[in-house]
Amino acid sequence: MARTLAVWVKDGEGSVIDARDERDGGLHGAGLTLRAGQVVARLDGVGEWATSVAVEAGAWRHLALAFDGRTARLFVDGAQAAQRAYRSEAGRLSPKNYRIAGSRSSEEAAGHTTFRGELRDVRIYDRALGAPEVAAAAHPAQ
């Protein structure tokens, strides 16, 4: 199932947005986290990966994770920062399983913490946005 998770973040640390499906006794899905100033993406079948792009204190940054069943792309400020081959295992994700800036105690025990910072314009798309669409969202016309 294709999806895009997109959000503006500032001065934060922890779980920004998660799409979770609990099945087979584990947590599955996709998500964006800020950890030690780095953007970290998580996706079933790919695992976690961090970008080399740092999120500086005091600056708003646009983050987007787009996955289409074959490829997962992580964007920071409209520019692609990372890409991974991806075979869709997230087909059971549904809107009732999205979590914004939150986590549960079991997730915190696994290193996923509640987001502490500022968020705005959180968007969840039912398709993978292309690079031009993500760039346009990250750099809206004034």
Tab-separated table of N, CA and C in Angstrom:
chain	number	residue	atom	x	y	z
A	1	MET	N	0.845	-1.174	0.000
A	1	MET	CA	0.000	0.000	0.000
A	1	MET	C	0.893	1.241	0.000
A	2	ALA	N	0.609	2.163	-0.853
A	2	ALA	CA	1.384	3.397	-0.971
A	2	ALA	C	0.899	4.423	0.057
A	3	ARG	N	1.846	5.189	0.581
A	3	ARG	CA	1.536	6.236	1.550
A	3	ARG	C	2.633	7.290	1.500
A	4	THR	N	2.300	8.471	1.979
A	4	THR	CA	3.293	9.506	2.272
A	4	THR	C	2.938	10.099	3.622
A	5	LEU	N	3.925	10.178	4.492
A	5	LEU	CA	3.799	10.842	5.781
A	5	LEU	C	4.606	12.126	5.663
A	6	ALA	N	3.996	13.274	5.936
A	6	ALA	CA	4.693	14.553	5.791
A	6	ALA	C	4.362	15.460	6.969
A	7	VAL	N	5.341	16.261	7.394
A	7	VAL	CA	5.156	17.115	8.564
A	7	VAL	C	6.242	18.188	8.614
A	8	TRP	N	5.917	19.320	9.203
A	8	TRP	CA	6.894	20.358	9.530
A	8	TRP	C	7.271	20.181	11.001
A	9	VAL	N	8.572	20.197	11.323
A	9	VAL	CA	9.043	20.031	12.703
A	9	VAL	C	9.999	21.155	13.080
A	10	LYS	N	10.051	21.422	14.391
A	10	LYS	CA	10.989	22.419	14.922
A	10	LYS	C	11.369	22.026	16.340
A	11	ASP	N	12.654	22.100	16.621
A	11	ASP	CA	13.169	21.907	17.986
A	11	ASP	C	12.615	20.676	18.670
A	12	GLY	N	12.833	19.526	18.107
A	12	GLY	CA	12.234	18.349	18.705
A	12	GLY	C	13.141	17.153	18.817
A	13	GLU	N	12.604	16.173	19.531
A	13	GLU	CA	13.266	14.896	19.732
A	13	GLU	C	12.158	13.886	20.011
A	14	GLY	N	12.234	12.729	19.382
A	14	GLY	CA	11.267	11.669	19.636
A	14	GLY	C	10.444	11.321	18.413
A	15	SER	N	9.410	10.526	18.641
A	15	SER	CA	8.547	10.020	17.582
A	15	SER	C	7.652	11.129	17.050
A	16	VAL	N	7.802	11.464	15.765
A	16	VAL	CA	7.048	12.550	15.137
A	16	VAL	C	5.709	12.039	14.626
A	17	ILE	N	5.729	11.042	13.772
A	17	ILE	CA	4.508	10.477	13.198
A	17	ILE	C	4.738	8.997	12.939
A	18	ASP	N	3.743	8.200	13.283
A	18	ASP	CA	3.824	6.756	13.083
A	18	ASP	C	2.545	6.243	12.474
A	19	ALA	N	2.675	5.307	11.568
A	19	ALA	CA	1.552	4.544	11.041
A	19	ALA	C	1.806	3.121	11.497
A	20	ARG	N	0.986	2.636	12.403
A	20	ARG	CA	1.265	1.345	13.027
A	20	ARG	C	0.143	0.345	12.815
A	21	ASP	N	0.538	-0.891	12.671
A	21	ASP	CA	-0.405	-1.995	12.597
A	21	ASP	C	0.146	-3.089	13.492
A	22	GLU	N	-0.590	-3.442	14.519
A	22	GLU	CA	-0.139	-4.499	15.414
A	22	GLU	C	-0.653	-5.835	14.886
A	23	ARG	N	0.266	-6.688	14.474
A	23	ARG	CA	-0.101	-8.015	14.007
A	23	ARG	C	1.074	-8.950	14.275
A	24	ASP	N	0.796	-10.187	14.313
A	24	ASP	CA	1.827	-11.203	14.559
A	24	ASP	C	2.613	-10.925	15.832
A	25	GLY	N	1.967	-10.293	16.817
A	25	GLY	CA	2.612	-10.044	18.102
A	25	GLY	C	3.644	-8.937	18.085
A	26	GLY	N	3.748	-8.169	17.007
A	26	GLY	CA	4.753	-7.112	16.952
A	26	GLY	C	4.196	-5.841	16.368
A	27	LEU	N	5.001	-4.820	16.351
A	27	LEU	CA	4.603	-3.540	15.776
A	27	LEU	C	5.165	-3.443	14.366
A	28	HIS	N	4.308	-3.109	13.434
A	28	HIS	CA	4.706	-3.003	12.036
A	28	HIS	C	4.193	-1.689	11.489
A	29	GLY	N	4.830	-1.179	10.469
A	29	GLY	CA	4.332	0.027	9.837
A	29	GLY	C	5.441	0.929	9.353
A	30	ALA	N	5.227	2.241	9.552
A	30	ALA	CA	6.149	3.252	9.054
A	30	ALA	C	6.179	4.412	10.029
A	31	GLY	N	7.256	5.175	10.014
A	31	GLY	CA	7.304	6.326	10.894
A	31	GLY	C	8.496	7.224	10.669
A	32	LEU	N	8.392	8.421	11.243
A	32	LEU	CA	9.467	9.419	11.235
A	32	LEU	C	9.777	9.798	12.680
A	33	THR	N	11.052	9.865	12.992
A	33	THR	CA	11.519	10.191	14.343
A	33	THR	C	12.675	11.165	14.230
A	34	LEU	N	12.808	12.045	15.208
A	34	LEU	CA	14.019	12.852	15.342
A	34	LEU	C	14.787	12.301	16.535
A	35	ARG	N	16.033	11.941	16.285
A	35	ARG	CA	16.869	11.356	17.325
A	35	ARG	C	18.255	11.971	17.243
A	36	ALA	N	18.652	12.647	18.300
A	36	ALA	CA	19.966	13.303	18.367
A	36	ALA	C	20.191	14.228	17.175
A	37	GLY	N	19.129	14.952	16.776
A	37	GLY	CA	19.243	15.919	15.696
A	37	GLY	C	19.221	15.321	14.300
A	38	GLN	N	19.062	14.004	14.197
A	38	GLN	CA	19.018	13.329	12.898
A	38	GLN	C	17.590	12.892	12.594
A	39	VAL	N	17.244	12.874	11.319
A	39	VAL	CA	15.950	12.375	10.875
A	39	VAL	C	16.083	10.871	10.679
A	40	VAL	N	15.211	10.112	11.346
A	40	VAL	CA	15.227	8.652	11.265
A	40	VAL	C	13.893	8.189	10.698
A	41	ALA	N	13.939	7.359	9.658
A	41	ALA	CA	12.740	6.767	9.073
A	41	ALA	C	12.681	5.306	9.478
A	42	ARG	N	11.463	4.786	9.599
A	42	ARG	CA	11.268	3.380	9.902
A	42	ARG	C	10.190	2.850	8.968
A	43	LEU	N	10.446	1.667	8.398
A	43	LEU	CA	9.485	1.080	7.476
A	43	LEU	C	9.626	-0.431	7.519
A	44	ASP	N	8.484	-1.128	7.597
A	44	ASP	CA	8.499	-2.592	7.559
A	44	ASP	C	9.301	-3.090	6.376
A	45	GLY	N	10.086	-4.103	6.606
A	45	GLY	CA	10.848	-4.709	5.529
A	45	GLY	C	12.141	-3.980	5.219
A	46	VAL	N	12.294	-2.775	5.771
A	46	VAL	CA	13.503	-1.975	5.546
A	46	VAL	C	14.222	-1.733	6.865
A	47	GLY	N	13.460	-1.549	7.922
A	47	GLY	CA	14.020	-1.243	9.228
A	47	GLY	C	14.156	0.253	9.412
A	48	GLU	N	15.067	0.656	10.282
A	48	GLU	CA	15.317	2.078	10.534
A	48	GLU	C	16.555	2.533	9.788
A	49	TRP	N	16.530	3.774	9.327
A	49	TRP	CA	17.723	4.362	8.747
A	49	TRP	C	17.691	5.862	9.000
A	50	ALA	N	18.863	6.415	9.249
A	50	ALA	CA	18.997	7.846	9.519
A	50	ALA	C	19.599	8.531	8.304
A	51	THR	N	19.268	9.813	8.154
A	51	THR	CA	19.882	10.604	7.091
A	51	THR	C	21.127	11.278	7.640
A	52	SER	N	21.917	11.804	6.766
A	52	SER	CA	23.072	12.585	7.191
A	52	SER	C	22.689	14.049	7.368
A	53	VAL	N	21.401	14.366	7.145
A	53	VAL	CA	20.906	15.734	7.276
A	53	VAL	C	20.542	15.992	8.726
A	54	ALA	N	21.159	16.982	9.326
A	54	ALA	CA	20.876	17.340	10.714
A	54	ALA	C	19.750	18.368	10.762
A	55	VAL	N	18.969	18.312	11.825
A	55	VAL	CA	17.901	19.281	12.057
A	55	VAL	C	18.411	20.247	13.127
A	56	GLU	N	18.723	21.466	12.701
A	56	GLU	CA	19.293	22.448	13.610
A	56	GLU	C	18.223	23.010	14.535
A	57	ALA	N	18.638	23.385	15.735
A	57	ALA	CA	17.734	24.005	16.708
A	57	ALA	C	17.217	25.334	16.150
A	58	GLY	N	15.930	25.590	16.369
A	58	GLY	CA	15.330	26.861	15.983
A	58	GLY	C	14.853	26.945	14.544
A	59	ALA	N	15.098	25.921	13.741
A	59	ALA	CA	14.726	25.966	12.323
A	59	ALA	C	13.560	25.015	12.047
A	60	TRP	N	12.583	25.488	11.277
A	60	TRP	CA	11.523	24.615	10.806
A	60	TRP	C	12.059	23.779	9.655
A	61	ARG	N	11.779	22.470	9.677
A	61	ARG	CA	12.207	21.571	8.604
A	61	ARG	C	10.999	20.765	8.138
A	62	HIS	N	10.898	20.546	6.838
A	62	HIS	CA	9.824	19.737	6.279
A	62	HIS	C	10.355	18.323	6.068
A	63	LEU	N	9.660	17.338	6.631
A	63	LEU	CA	10.043	15.938	6.497
A	63	LEU	C	8.945	15.183	5.762
A	64	ALA	N	9.336	14.262	4.909
A	64	ALA	CA	8.356	13.417	4.217
A	64	ALA	C	8.957	12.036	3.976
A	65	LEU	N	8.148	11.019	4.223
A	65	LEU	CA	8.506	9.642	3.923
A	65	LEU	C	7.461	9.127	2.951
A	66	ALA	N	7.884	8.811	1.728
A	66	ALA	CA	6.977	8.335	0.685
A	66	ALA	C	7.367	6.918	0.297
A	67	PHE	N	6.395	6.017	0.288
A	67	PHE	CA	6.675	4.641	-0.113
A	67	PHE	C	5.553	4.145	-1.012
A	68	ASP	N	5.953	3.421	-2.073
A	68	ASP	CA	4.995	3.034	-3.105
A	68	ASP	C	4.882	1.529	-3.325
A	69	GLY	N	5.478	0.735	-2.468
A	69	GLY	CA	5.438	-0.717	-2.655
A	69	GLY	C	6.712	-1.269	-3.259
A	70	ARG	N	7.531	-0.403	-3.838
A	70	ARG	CA	8.819	-0.818	-4.417
A	70	ARG	C	9.983	-0.024	-3.840
A	71	THR	N	9.742	1.269	-3.581
A	71	THR	CA	10.807	2.153	-3.128
A	71	THR	C	10.298	3.048	-2.002
A	72	ALA	N	11.140	3.258	-1.018
A	72	ALA	CA	10.850	4.203	0.061
A	72	ALA	C	11.828	5.367	-0.082
A	73	ARG	N	11.293	6.590	-0.044
A	73	ARG	CA	12.132	7.781	-0.186
A	73	ARG	C	11.898	8.694	1.007
A	74	LEU	N	12.985	9.191	1.563
A	74	LEU	CA	12.935	10.119	2.687
A	74	LEU	C	13.395	11.481	2.194
A	75	PHE	N	12.577	12.501	2.435
A	75	PHE	CA	12.867	13.859	1.988
A	75	PHE	C	13.022	14.778	3.192
A	76	VAL	N	13.972	15.697	3.097
A	76	VAL	CA	14.148	16.750	4.095
A	76	VAL	C	14.170	18.071	3.333
A	77	ASP	N	13.254	18.955	3.688
A	77	ASP	CA	13.115	20.258	3.030
A	77	ASP	C	12.957	20.136	1.514
A	78	GLY	N	12.231	19.122	1.083
A	78	GLY	CA	11.923	18.960	-0.333
A	78	GLY	C	12.971	18.231	-1.142
A	79	ALA	N	14.127	17.967	-0.563
A	79	ALA	CA	15.199	17.253	-1.276
A	79	ALA	C	15.281	15.813	-0.777
A	80	GLN	N	15.450	14.896	-1.708
A	80	GLN	CA	15.567	13.498	-1.297
A	80	GLN	C	16.860	13.301	-0.526
A	81	ALA	N	16.737	12.766	0.701
A	81	ALA	CA	17.896	12.570	1.567
A	81	ALA	C	18.310	11.104	1.638
A	82	ALA	N	17.379	10.196	1.329
A	82	ALA	CA	17.695	8.770	1.377
A	82	ALA	C	16.657	7.999	0.576
A	83	GLN	N	17.062	6.815	0.142
A	83	GLN	CA	16.165	5.948	-0.611
A	83	GLN	C	16.510	4.505	-0.279
A	84	ARG	N	15.491	3.659	-0.176
A	84	ARG	CA	15.696	2.238	0.089
A	84	ARG	C	14.743	1.429	-0.783
A	85	ALA	N	15.204	0.260	-1.224
A	85	ALA	CA	14.293	-0.674	-1.892
A	85	ALA	C	13.289	-1.126	-0.844
A	86	TYR	N	12.054	-1.302	-1.269
A	86	TYR	CA	10.986	-1.601	-0.320
A	86	TYR	C	9.957	-2.520	-0.951
A	87	ARG	N	9.677	-3.597	-0.287
A	87	ARG	CA	8.617	-4.504	-0.719
A	87	ARG	C	7.474	-4.365	0.252
A	88	SER	N	6.330	-3.981	-0.226
A	88	SER	CA	5.215	-3.592	0.631
A	88	SER	C	4.787	-4.680	1.602
A	89	GLU	N	4.948	-4.395	2.867
A	89	GLU	CA	4.414	-5.223	3.943
A	89	GLU	C	3.432	-4.397	4.765
A	90	ALA	N	3.269	-3.132	4.398
A	90	ALA	CA	2.445	-2.219	5.190
A	90	ALA	C	1.020	-2.120	4.654
A	91	GLY	N	0.572	-3.110	3.934
A	91	GLY	CA	-0.735	-3.072	3.305
A	91	GLY	C	-1.910	-2.995	4.257
A	92	ARG	N	-1.706	-3.316	5.523
A	92	ARG	CA	-2.801	-3.294	6.478
A	92	ARG	C	-2.896	-1.983	7.249
A	93	LEU	N	-2.089	-1.015	6.937
A	93	LEU	CA	-2.149	0.261	7.640
A	93	LEU	C	-3.499	0.911	7.395
A	94	SER	N	-4.053	1.473	8.445
A	94	SER	CA	-5.320	2.182	8.310
A	94	SER	C	-5.260	3.461	9.136
A	95	PRO	N	-6.059	4.466	8.779
A	95	PRO	CA	-5.993	5.740	9.485
A	95	PRO	C	-6.171	5.645	10.992
A	96	LYS	N	-6.879	4.656	11.489
A	96	LYS	CA	-7.055	4.561	12.932
A	96	LYS	C	-5.758	4.222	13.656
A	97	ASN	N	-4.735	3.844	12.921
A	97	ASN	CA	-3.475	3.454	13.539
A	97	ASN	C	-2.374	4.504	13.423
A	98	TYR	N	-2.727	5.722	13.087
A	98	TYR	CA	-1.713	6.775	13.012
A	98	TYR	C	-1.557	7.430	14.370
A	99	ARG	N	-0.317	7.703	14.717
A	99	ARG	CA	-0.027	8.347	15.988
A	99	ARG	C	0.853	9.559	15.707
A	100	ILE	N	0.422	10.718	16.163
A	100	ILE	CA	1.168	11.957	15.968
A	100	ILE	C	1.802	12.346	17.298
A	101	ALA	N	3.123	12.495	17.311
A	101	ALA	CA	3.885	12.959	18.480
A	101	ALA	C	3.656	12.101	19.713
A	102	GLY	N	3.373	10.842	19.535
A	102	GLY	CA	3.085	10.010	20.699
A	102	GLY	C	3.696	8.639	20.607
A	103	SER	N	3.725	7.990	21.747
A	103	SER	CA	4.186	6.607	21.818
A	103	SER	C	3.561	5.970	23.054
A	104	ARG	N	3.665	4.658	23.133
A	104	ARG	CA	3.184	3.928	24.302
A	104	ARG	C	4.370	3.508	25.140
A	105	SER	N	4.105	3.109	26.368
A	105	SER	CA	5.199	2.726	27.263
A	105	SER	C	6.027	1.591	26.679
A	106	SER	N	5.391	0.640	25.973
A	106	SER	CA	6.146	-0.460	25.367
A	106	SER	C	7.070	0.049	24.262
A	107	GLU	N	6.612	1.078	23.535
A	107	GLU	CA	7.444	1.665	22.483
A	107	GLU	C	8.591	2.460	23.090
A	108	GLU	N	8.308	3.162	24.190
A	108	GLU	CA	9.373	3.929	24.831
A	108	GLU	C	10.455	3.002	25.368
A	109	ALA	N	10.055	1.824	25.836
A	109	ALA	CA	11.044	0.854	26.300
A	109	ALA	C	11.944	0.403	25.155
A	110	ALA	N	11.426	0.458	23.922
A	110	ALA	CA	12.205	0.056	22.747
A	110	ALA	C	12.951	1.230	22.126
A	111	GLY	N	12.942	2.397	22.789
A	111	GLY	CA	13.697	3.542	22.295
A	111	GLY	C	12.891	4.557	21.520
A	112	HIS	N	11.577	4.367	21.373
A	112	HIS	CA	10.710	5.318	20.684
A	112	HIS	C	10.070	6.209	21.739
A	113	THR	N	10.407	7.474	21.757
A	113	THR	CA	9.900	8.367	22.790
A	113	THR	C	8.881	9.343	22.234
A	114	THR	N	8.048	9.870	23.117
A	114	THR	CA	7.069	10.874	22.749
A	114	THR	C	7.796	12.110	22.233
A	115	PHE	N	7.289	12.697	21.165
A	115	PHE	CA	7.941	13.862	20.565
A	115	PHE	C	7.818	15.070	21.484
A	116	ARG	N	8.923	15.749	21.665
A	116	ARG	CA	8.962	16.979	22.442
A	116	ARG	C	9.531	18.062	21.536
A	117	GLY	N	8.654	18.883	21.011
A	117	GLY	CA	9.035	19.928	20.081
A	117	GLY	C	7.785	20.498	19.461
A	118	GLU	N	7.933	21.165	18.332
A	118	GLU	CA	6.798	21.762	17.655
A	118	GLU	C	6.542	21.055	16.332
A	119	LEU	N	5.253	20.849	16.031
A	119	LEU	CA	4.826	20.253	14.768
A	119	LEU	C	3.766	21.150	14.153
A	120	ARG	N	3.688	21.120	12.826
A	120	ARG	CA	2.582	21.785	12.141
A	120	ARG	C	2.366	21.113	10.795
A	121	ASP	N	1.166	21.299	10.281
A	121	ASP	CA	0.798	20.830	8.954
A	121	ASP	C	1.143	19.356	8.728
A	122	VAL	N	0.661	18.497	9.625
A	122	VAL	CA	0.858	17.056	9.487
A	122	VAL	C	-0.075	16.563	8.387
A	123	ARG	N	0.477	15.809	7.440
A	123	ARG	CA	-0.327	15.296	6.327
A	123	ARG	C	-0.017	13.824	6.096
A	124	ILE	N	-1.081	13.085	5.826
A	124	ILE	CA	-0.962	11.672	5.488
A	124	ILE	C	-1.691	11.479	4.170
A	125	TYR	N	-0.959	11.040	3.167
A	125	TYR	CA	-1.516	10.837	1.831
A	125	TYR	C	-1.693	9.349	1.583
A	126	ASP	N	-2.698	8.983	0.815
A	126	ASP	CA	-2.931	7.579	0.493
A	126	ASP	C	-2.198	7.159	-0.776
A	127	ARG	N	-1.136	7.885	-1.084
A	127	ARG	CA	-0.296	7.563	-2.243
A	127	ARG	C	1.113	8.075	-1.955
A	128	ALA	N	2.060	7.595	-2.732
A	128	ALA	CA	3.441	8.067	-2.603
A	128	ALA	C	3.591	9.329	-3.441
A	129	LEU	N	3.870	10.446	-2.795
A	129	LEU	CA	4.108	11.683	-3.539
A	129	LEU	C	5.425	11.574	-4.280
A	130	GLY	N	5.489	12.181	-5.449
A	130	GLY	CA	6.727	12.253	-6.207
A	130	GLY	C	7.583	13.414	-5.716
A	131	ALA	N	8.820	13.439	-6.143
A	131	ALA	CA	9.760	14.482	-5.716
A	131	ALA	C	9.240	15.893	-5.993
A	132	PRO	N	8.643	16.181	-7.153
A	132	PRO	CA	8.142	17.544	-7.384
A	132	PRO	C	7.032	17.950	-6.408
A	133	GLU	N	6.164	17.007	-6.056
A	133	GLU	CA	5.084	17.310	-5.104
A	133	GLU	C	5.626	17.563	-3.708
A	134	VAL	N	6.603	16.776	-3.289
A	134	VAL	CA	7.210	16.979	-1.968
A	134	VAL	C	7.937	18.306	-1.931
A	135	ALA	N	8.665	18.635	-2.999
A	135	ALA	CA	9.363	19.932	-3.068
A	135	ALA	C	8.378	21.079	-2.994
A	136	ALA	N	7.241	20.964	-3.668
A	136	ALA	CA	6.235	22.030	-3.634
A	136	ALA	C	5.644	22.192	-2.230
A	137	ALA	N	5.451	21.086	-1.519
A	137	ALA	CA	4.934	21.149	-0.145
A	137	ALA	C	5.952	21.774	0.805
A	138	ALA	N	7.222	21.519	0.542
A	138	ALA	CA	8.287	22.039	1.408
A	138	ALA	C	8.608	23.493	1.120
A	139	HIS	N	8.249	23.973	-0.056
A	139	HIS	CA	8.540	25.343	-0.459
A	139	HIS	C	7.284	25.973	-1.047
A	140	PRO	N	6.260	26.161	-0.199
A	140	PRO	CA	4.997	26.717	-0.734
A	140	PRO	C	5.183	28.143	-1.249
A	141	ALA	N	4.361	28.493	-2.217
A	141	ALA	CA	4.409	29.853	-2.772
A	141	ALA	C	4.025	30.843	-1.681
A	142	GLN	N	4.723	31.917	-1.634
A	142	GLN	CA	4.464	32.939	-0.602
A	142	GLN	C	3.335	33.825	-0.991
